[in-house]
XYZ file of C-alpha atoms in Angstrom:
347
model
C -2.251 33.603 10.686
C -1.934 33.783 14.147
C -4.306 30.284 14.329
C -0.993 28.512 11.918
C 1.206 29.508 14.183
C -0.509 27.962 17.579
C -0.988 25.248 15.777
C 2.442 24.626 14.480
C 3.254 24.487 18.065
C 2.100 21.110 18.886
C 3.481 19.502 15.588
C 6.922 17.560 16.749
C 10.303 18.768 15.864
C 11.846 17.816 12.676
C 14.449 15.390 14.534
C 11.443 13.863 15.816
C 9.967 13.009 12.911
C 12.745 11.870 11.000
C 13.967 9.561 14.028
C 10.432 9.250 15.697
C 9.875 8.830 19.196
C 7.376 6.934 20.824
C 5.452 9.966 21.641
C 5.644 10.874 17.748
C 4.799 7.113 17.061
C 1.973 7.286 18.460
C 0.750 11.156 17.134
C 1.915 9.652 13.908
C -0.121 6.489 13.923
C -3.096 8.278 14.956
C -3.445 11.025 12.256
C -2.779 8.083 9.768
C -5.780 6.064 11.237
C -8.357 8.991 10.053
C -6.711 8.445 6.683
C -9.284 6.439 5.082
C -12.613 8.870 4.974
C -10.188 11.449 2.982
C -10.186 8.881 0.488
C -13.906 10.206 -0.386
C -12.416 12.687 -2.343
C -11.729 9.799 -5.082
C -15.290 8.542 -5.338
C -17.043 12.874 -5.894
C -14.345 13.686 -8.341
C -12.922 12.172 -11.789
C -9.853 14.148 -11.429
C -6.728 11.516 -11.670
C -3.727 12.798 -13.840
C -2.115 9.384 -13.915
C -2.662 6.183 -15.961
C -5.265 5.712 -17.920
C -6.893 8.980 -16.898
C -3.583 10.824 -16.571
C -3.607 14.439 -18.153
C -2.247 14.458 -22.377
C 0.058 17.718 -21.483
C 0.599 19.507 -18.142
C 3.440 21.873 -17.183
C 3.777 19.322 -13.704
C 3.658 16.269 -15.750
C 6.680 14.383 -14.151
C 7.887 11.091 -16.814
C 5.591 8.107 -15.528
C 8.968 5.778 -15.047
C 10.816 8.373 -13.017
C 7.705 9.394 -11.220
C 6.103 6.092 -10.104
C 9.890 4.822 -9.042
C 10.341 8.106 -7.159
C 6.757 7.741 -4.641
C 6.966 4.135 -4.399
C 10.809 4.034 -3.540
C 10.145 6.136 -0.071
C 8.312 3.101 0.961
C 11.510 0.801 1.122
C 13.716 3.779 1.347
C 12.129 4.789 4.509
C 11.323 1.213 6.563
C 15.211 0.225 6.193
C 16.371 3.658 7.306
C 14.032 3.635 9.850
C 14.508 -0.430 10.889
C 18.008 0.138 10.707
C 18.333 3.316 13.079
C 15.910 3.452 15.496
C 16.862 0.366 17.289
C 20.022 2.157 18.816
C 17.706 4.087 20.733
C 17.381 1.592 22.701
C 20.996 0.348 22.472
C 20.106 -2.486 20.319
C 21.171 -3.356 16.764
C 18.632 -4.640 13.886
C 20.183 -7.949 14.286
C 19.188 -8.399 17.715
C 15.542 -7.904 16.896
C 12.970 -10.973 17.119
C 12.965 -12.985 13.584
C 9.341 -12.118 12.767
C 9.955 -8.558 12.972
C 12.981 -8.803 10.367
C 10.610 -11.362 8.526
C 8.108 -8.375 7.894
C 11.053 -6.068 6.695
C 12.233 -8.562 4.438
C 8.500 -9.208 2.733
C 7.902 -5.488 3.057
C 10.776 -4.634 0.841
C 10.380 -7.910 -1.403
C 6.974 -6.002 -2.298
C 8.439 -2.472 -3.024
C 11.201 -3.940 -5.113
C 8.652 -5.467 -7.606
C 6.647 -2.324 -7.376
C 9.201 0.452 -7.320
C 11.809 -0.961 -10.134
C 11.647 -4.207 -11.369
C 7.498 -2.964 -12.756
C 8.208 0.535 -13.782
C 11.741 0.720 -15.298
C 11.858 -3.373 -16.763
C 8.305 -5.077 -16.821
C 6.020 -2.090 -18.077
C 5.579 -1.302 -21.954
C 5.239 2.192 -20.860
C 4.383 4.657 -18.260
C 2.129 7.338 -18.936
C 3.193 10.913 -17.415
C 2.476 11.180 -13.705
C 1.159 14.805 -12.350
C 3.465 15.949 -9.641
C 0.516 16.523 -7.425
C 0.008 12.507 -7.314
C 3.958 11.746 -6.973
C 3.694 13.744 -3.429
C 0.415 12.495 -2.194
C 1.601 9.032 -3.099
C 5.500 9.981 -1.404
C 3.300 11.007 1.284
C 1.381 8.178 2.096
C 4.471 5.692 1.662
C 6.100 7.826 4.321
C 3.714 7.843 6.745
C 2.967 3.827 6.113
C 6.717 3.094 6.438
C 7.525 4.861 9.609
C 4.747 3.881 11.246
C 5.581 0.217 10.532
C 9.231 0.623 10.970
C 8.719 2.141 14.537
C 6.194 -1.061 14.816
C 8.952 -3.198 14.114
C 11.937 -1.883 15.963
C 9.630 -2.467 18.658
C 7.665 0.788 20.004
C 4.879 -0.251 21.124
C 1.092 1.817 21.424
C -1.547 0.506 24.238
C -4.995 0.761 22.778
C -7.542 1.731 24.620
C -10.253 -0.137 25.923
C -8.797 -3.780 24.400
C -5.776 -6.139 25.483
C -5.389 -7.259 22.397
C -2.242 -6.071 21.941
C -0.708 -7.264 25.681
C -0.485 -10.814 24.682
C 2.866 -11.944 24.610
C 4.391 -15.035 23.088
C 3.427 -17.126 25.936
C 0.076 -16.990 25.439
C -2.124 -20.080 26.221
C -4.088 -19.312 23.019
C -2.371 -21.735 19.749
C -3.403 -19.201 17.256
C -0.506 -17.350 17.648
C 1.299 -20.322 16.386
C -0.235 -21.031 13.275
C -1.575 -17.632 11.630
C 2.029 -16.277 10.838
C 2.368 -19.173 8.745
C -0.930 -18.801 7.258
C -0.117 -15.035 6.518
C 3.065 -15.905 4.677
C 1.450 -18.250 2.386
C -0.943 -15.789 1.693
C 1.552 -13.111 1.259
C 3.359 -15.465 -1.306
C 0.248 -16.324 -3.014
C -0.859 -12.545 -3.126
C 2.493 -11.363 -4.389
C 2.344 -13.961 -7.507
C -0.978 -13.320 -8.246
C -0.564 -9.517 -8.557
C 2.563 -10.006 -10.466
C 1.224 -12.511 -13.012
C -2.118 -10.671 -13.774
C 0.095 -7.181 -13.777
C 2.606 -8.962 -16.379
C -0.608 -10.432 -18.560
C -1.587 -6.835 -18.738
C 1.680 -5.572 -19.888
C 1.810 -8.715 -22.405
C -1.416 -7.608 -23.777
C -0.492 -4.012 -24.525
C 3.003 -5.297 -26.369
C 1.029 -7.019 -28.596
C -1.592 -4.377 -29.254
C 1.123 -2.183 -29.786
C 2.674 -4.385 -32.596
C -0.005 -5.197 -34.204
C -1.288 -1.681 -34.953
C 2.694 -0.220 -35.412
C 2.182 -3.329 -38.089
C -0.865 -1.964 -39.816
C 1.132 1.558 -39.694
C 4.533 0.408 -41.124
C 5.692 2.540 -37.785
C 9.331 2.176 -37.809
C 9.337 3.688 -34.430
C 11.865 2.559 -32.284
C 11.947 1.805 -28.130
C 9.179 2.591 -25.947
C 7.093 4.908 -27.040
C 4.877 3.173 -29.768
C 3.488 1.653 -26.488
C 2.542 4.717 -25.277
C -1.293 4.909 -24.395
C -2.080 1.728 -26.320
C -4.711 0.149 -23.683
C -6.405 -3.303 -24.059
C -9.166 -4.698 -21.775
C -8.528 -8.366 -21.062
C -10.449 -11.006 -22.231
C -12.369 -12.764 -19.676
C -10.677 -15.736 -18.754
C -8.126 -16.892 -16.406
C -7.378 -14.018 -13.672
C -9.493 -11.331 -15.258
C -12.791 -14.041 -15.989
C -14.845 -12.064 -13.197
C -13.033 -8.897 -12.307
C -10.996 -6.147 -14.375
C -8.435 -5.657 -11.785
C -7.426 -8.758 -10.237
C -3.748 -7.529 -9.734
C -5.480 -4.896 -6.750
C -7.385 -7.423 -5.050
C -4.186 -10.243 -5.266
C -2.750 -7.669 -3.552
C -5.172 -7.352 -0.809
C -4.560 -10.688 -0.045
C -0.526 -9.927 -0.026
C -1.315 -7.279 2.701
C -3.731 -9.618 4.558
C -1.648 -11.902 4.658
C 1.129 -9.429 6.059
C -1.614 -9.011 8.930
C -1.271 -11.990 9.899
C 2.276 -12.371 10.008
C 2.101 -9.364 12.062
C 0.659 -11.105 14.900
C 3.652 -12.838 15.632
C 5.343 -9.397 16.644
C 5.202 -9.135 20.832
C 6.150 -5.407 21.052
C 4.840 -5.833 25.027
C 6.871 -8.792 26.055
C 9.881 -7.081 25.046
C 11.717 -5.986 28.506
C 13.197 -2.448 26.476
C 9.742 -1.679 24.890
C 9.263 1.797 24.292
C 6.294 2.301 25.242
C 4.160 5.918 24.252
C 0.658 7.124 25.108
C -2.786 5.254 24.835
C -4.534 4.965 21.551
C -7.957 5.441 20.817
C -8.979 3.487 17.628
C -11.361 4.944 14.863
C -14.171 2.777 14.652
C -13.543 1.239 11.624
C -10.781 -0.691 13.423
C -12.603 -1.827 16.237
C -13.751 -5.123 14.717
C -10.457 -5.515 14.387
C -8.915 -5.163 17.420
C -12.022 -7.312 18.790
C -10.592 -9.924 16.537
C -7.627 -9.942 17.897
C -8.362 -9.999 21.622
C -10.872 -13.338 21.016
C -7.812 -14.858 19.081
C -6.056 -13.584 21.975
C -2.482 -12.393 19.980
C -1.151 -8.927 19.242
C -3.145 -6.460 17.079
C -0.732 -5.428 14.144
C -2.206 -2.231 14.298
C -0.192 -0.256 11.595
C -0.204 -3.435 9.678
C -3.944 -3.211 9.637
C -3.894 0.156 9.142
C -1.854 0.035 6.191
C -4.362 -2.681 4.341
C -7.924 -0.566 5.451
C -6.021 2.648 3.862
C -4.542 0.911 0.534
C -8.256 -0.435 -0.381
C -9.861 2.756 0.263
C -7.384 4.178 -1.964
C -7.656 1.262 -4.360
C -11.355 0.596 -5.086
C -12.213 3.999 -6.262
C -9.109 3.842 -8.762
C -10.299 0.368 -9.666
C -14.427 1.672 -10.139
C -12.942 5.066 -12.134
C -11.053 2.068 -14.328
C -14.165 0.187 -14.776
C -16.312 3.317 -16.446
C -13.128 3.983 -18.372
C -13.327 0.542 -19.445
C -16.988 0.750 -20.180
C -16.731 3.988 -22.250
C -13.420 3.096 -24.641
C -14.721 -0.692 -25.353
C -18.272 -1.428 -24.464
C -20.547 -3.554 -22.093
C -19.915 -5.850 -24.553
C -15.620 -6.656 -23.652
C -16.667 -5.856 -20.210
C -18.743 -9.028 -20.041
C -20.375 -8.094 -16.861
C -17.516 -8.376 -14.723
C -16.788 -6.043 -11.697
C -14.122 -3.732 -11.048
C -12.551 -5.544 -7.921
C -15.881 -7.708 -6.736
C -16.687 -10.880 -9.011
C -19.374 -9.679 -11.606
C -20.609 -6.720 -9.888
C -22.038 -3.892 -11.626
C -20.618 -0.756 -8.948
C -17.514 -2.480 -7.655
């Protein structure tokens, strides 16, 4: 007991954490670095209470509509509370801050809006029941991506240690700096319409399932709920010719592509940067910091956070999909494809 309470010591005040400073930024950012290895847990256990695998009856079972708009509204919720309140910190208003940053807001949110409403309460057949335990771990991690990107963007700004890519201002000699934003935003585009389209193809596929076997029923049922757990593996063609879950990976490229558009965002050559204590990365983002400094721009560094933690979370889910897959409708439907990697037999 008396260990909780030292500890509780260090953690930052409430205020603190609800209107971060740097200081908090940066103890913030770096607990959310180590974020990744807890996604282990995934891979040694089949426990999952959502989707597919998502528990038939459970005293916590939260409606799947109300649930997955719930976690994935803190995202957006969060980065325009955050964007639009932290600036006057530094006596600044969001309108005053560089274009790119805004830009990232703006695509940010685009993303959430498809993912927290328009997919859940309009575009989905149905939702299956959500366990309460994932609405909080998933409310959990959208907090912790969102303020640490909102503080990114208002313009706090972390020195990591041992690199300079992130001291490169907009004046660098390097052209890269001038061209990758514009790569990332066509790939955010092209990531975004790719998850959407395969997502919706997906959904189209289970409204038709759904009818034909309510058909072959006479169910008179009415609404939703004849779509309720009716699951269909896609053919292979189109999207889904080599992997099951093309709608993840699309969205890999969406974040990607958010990376790059990150690197356009000069926290250092801003003259009211705040600025808080030196980082040490994890070494899983070294390679990418070492990127960055040869390309000589700005590491995004929550940006690139945010994309290393969302696959780790994402390729187990898409592998525990894959034996699901396997064990409802055969090798055979499968057709050899992989989960998220084209054709392979683990991922």
């Amino acid at each position: 007991m008396g260990s909780t309470i030292s500890l509780l010591k260090y953690l930052p005040p409430w205020r603190d954490l609800i209107h971060p400073t740097p200081e908090t930024y940066t103890q913030i950012l770096t607990i959310w670095q180590y974020f990744a290895p807890l996604t282990t847990i995934q891979w040694l256990t089949a426990y999952f209470p959502m989707g597919k695998t998502s528990l038939k009856s459970s005293p916590f079972n939260i409606p799947g509509r109300i649930a997955w708009s719930i976690m994935e509204l803190v995202a957006p919720i969060n980065l325009l509370y955050q964007f639009n309140t932290l600036p006057h910190k530094m006596n600044l208003t969001p309108s005053q801050l560089p274009t790119p940053n805004k830009l990232l807001a703006t695509l940010y949110v685009t993303h959430y809006i498809n993912r927290a409403i328009i997919s859940p309460l309009f575009a989905s057949p149905s939702v299956s029941p959500i366990h309460a335990l994932i609405v909080v771990c998933a409310s959990l991690f959208n907090w912790f991506n969102s303020t640490c990107l909102a503080a990114w963007l208002v313009g706090y700004h972390v020195p990591i240690s041992g690199y300079r890519a992130d001291g490169y201002g907009s004046g660098s000699s390097s052209g890269s700096h001038t061209f990758l934003p514009y790569i990332g935003i066509v790939l955010f585009i092209l990531g975004m319409a790719g998850n959407i389209v395969s997502e919706r193809t997906l959904f189209r596929l289970r409204r038709a399932e759904a009818e034909k076997v309510a058909d072959k029923k006479s169910d008179t049922t009415q609404g939703g709920s004849r779509y309720s757990k009716v699951y269909v593996i896609p053919p292979a063609k189109g999207l889904f010719r080599s992997v099951l879950y093309p709608h993840y990976v699309w969205e890999w490229v969406e974040w990607a592509g958010f990376i790059l558009v990150g690197t356009a965002v000069y926290p250092a050559a801003r003259g009211d940067v705040q600025v808080g204590r030196e980082i040490k990365l994890v070494p899983w983002l070294v390679p990418g910091a070492a990127i960055a400094e040869w390309l000589r721009v700005p590491l995004p560094l929550p940006a690139v956070i945010f994309f290393v933690n969302a696959v780790a979370t994402m390729v187990p889910q898409a592998r525990r999909g894959k034996k699901w897959y396997l064990e409802r409708f055969g090798s055979e439907k499968v057709a050899g494809r992989g989960a998220v990697v084209p054709f392979s037999s683990w991922l």
